[in-house]
Short mmCIF file of C-alpha atoms and ligand atoms in Angstrom, two decimals:
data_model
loop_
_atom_site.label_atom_id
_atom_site.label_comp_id
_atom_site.label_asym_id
_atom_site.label_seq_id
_atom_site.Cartn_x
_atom_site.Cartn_y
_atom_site.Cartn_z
CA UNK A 1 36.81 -3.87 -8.27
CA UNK A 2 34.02 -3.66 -6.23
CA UNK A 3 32.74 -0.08 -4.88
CA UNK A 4 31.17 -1.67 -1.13
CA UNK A 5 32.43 -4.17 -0.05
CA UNK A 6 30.98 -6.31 3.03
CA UNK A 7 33.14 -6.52 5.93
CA UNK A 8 32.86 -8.37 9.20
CA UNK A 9 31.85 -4.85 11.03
CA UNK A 10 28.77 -4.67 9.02
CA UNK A 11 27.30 -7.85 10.23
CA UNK A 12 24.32 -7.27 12.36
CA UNK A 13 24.42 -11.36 14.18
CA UNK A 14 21.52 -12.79 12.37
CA UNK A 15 22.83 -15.22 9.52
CA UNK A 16 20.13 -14.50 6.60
CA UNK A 17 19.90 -10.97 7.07
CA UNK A 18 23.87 -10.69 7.25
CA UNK A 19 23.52 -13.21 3.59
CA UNK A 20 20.82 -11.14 2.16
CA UNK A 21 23.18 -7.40 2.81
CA UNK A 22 25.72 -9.66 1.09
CA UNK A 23 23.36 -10.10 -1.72
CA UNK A 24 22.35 -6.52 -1.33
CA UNK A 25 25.86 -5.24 -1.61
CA UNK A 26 26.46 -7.29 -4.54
CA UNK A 27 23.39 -5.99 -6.59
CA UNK A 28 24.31 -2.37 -5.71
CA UNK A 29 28.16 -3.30 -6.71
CA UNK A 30 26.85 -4.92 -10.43
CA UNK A 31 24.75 -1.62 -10.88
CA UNK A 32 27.91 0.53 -10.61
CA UNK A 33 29.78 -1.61 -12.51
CA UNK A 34 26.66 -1.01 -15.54
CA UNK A 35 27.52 2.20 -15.11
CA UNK A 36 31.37 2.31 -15.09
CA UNK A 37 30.91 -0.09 -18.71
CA UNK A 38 29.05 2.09 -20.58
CA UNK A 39 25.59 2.73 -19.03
CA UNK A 40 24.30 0.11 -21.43
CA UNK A 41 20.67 0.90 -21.30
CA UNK A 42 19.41 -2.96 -21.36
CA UNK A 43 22.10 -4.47 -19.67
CA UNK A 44 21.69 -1.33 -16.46
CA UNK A 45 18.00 -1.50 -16.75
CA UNK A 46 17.81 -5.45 -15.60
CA UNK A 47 20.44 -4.33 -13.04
CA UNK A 48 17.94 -1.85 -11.28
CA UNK A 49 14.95 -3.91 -11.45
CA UNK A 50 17.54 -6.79 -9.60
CA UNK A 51 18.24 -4.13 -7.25
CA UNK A 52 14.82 -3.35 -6.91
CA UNK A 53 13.23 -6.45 -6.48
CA UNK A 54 16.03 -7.28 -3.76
CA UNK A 55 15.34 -4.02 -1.74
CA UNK A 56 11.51 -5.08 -1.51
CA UNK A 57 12.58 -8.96 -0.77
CA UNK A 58 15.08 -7.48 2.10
CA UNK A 59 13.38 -4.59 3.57
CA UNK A 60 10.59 -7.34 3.91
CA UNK A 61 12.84 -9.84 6.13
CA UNK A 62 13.50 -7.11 8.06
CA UNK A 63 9.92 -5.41 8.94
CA UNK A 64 8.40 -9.33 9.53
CA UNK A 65 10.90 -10.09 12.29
CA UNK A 66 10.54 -6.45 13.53
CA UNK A 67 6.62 -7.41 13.61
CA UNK A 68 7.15 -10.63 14.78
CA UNK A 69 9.69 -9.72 17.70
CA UNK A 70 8.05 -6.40 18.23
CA UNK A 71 10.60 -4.29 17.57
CA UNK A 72 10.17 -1.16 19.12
CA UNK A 73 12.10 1.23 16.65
CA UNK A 74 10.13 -0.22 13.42
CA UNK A 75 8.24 2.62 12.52
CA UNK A 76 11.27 5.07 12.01
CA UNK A 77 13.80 1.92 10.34
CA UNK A 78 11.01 1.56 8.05
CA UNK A 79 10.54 5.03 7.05
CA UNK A 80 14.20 4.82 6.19
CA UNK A 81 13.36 1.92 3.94
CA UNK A 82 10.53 3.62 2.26
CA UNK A 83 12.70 6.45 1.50
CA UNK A 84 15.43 4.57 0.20
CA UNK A 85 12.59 2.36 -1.62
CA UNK A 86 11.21 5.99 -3.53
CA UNK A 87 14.70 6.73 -4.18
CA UNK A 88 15.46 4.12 -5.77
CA UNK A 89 12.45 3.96 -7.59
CA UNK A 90 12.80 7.53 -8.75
CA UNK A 91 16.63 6.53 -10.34
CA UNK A 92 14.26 3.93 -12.30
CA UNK A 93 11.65 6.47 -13.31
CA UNK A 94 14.23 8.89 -14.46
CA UNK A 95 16.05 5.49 -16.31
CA UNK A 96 12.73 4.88 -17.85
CA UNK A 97 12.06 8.29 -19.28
CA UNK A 98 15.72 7.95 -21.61
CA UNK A 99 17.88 9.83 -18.60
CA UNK A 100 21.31 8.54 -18.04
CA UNK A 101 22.36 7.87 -14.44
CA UNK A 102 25.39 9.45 -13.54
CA UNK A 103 28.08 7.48 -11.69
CA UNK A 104 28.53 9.78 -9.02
CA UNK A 105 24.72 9.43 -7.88
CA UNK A 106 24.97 5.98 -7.52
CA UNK A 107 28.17 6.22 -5.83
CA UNK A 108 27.27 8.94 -3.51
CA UNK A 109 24.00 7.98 -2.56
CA UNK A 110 23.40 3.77 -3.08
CA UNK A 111 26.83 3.61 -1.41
CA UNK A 112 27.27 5.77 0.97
CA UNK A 113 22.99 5.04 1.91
CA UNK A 114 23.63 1.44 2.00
CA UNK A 115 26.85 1.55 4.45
CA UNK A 116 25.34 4.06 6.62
CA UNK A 117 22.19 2.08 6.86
CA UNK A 118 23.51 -1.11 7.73
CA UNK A 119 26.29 -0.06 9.94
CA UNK A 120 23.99 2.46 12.07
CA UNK A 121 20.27 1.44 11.42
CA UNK A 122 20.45 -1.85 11.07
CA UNK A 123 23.11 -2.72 13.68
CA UNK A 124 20.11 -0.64 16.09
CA UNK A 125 18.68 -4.05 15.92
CA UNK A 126 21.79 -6.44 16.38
CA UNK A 127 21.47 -6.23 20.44
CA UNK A 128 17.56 -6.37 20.28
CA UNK A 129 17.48 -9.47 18.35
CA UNK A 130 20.15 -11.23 20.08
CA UNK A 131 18.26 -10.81 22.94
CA UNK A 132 15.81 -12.39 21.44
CA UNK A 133 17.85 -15.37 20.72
CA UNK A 134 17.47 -14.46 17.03
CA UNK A 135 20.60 -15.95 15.04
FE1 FE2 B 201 19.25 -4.24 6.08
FE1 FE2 B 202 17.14 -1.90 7.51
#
């Protein structure tokens, strides 16, 4: 079962971006499910550099129509990103070095960081962009 699951509340009106949290939610989802089966150190590994790679691809749609639109909260919604970003990173480091991640770390904080996020920072930007005509 999945741990987040996307729900019709979390969509912030733009199509991709409300795809790519989809994709997002997914990644996070097959992480914690690595986890839950055994914290196989391969098979989790792959799962954060998906995750990873995702965050960088996302958090990058985001900050180019920000740019583009001239968002004017972009400097603090990014410096959530890049904190997430280290975060994240950090889980890998600590992955990297032969620590296991526990399940309640990736519960409490991907989870509970990505919800949050989307359903308070990101929807910031829902009635900005639609003003914008952005779909
Ligand atoms: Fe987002
Ligand atoms: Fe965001």
């Amino acid at each position: 079962m999945p741990f987040i699951k996307w729900t019709e509340d979390l969509s912030v009106g733009v199509a991709e971006l409300d795809s790519q949290h989809k994709s997002l939610i997914d990644l996070a989802n097959a992480l914690y499910d690595s986890i839950n089966n055994g914290n196989d150190r391969e098979i989790l590994g792959k799962a954060l550099d998906r995750l990873l790679d995702y965050i960088a691809f996302h958090f990058g749609s985001e900050e180019s129509l920000f740019q583009k639109y001239g968002f004017p909260y972009e400097r603090t919604h990014k410096r959530e990103h890049d904190q997430f970003s280290w975060r994240v990173l950090d889980m890998r480091g600590r992955w990297n070095r032969g620590e296991d991640l526990q399940i309640s770390e990736v519960q409490d904080f991907l989870s509970d960081w990505i919800q949050n996020h989307i359903l308070h920072s990101d929807k910031e930007y829902a009635g900005f962009f639609k003003s914008k005509g952005v779909r």
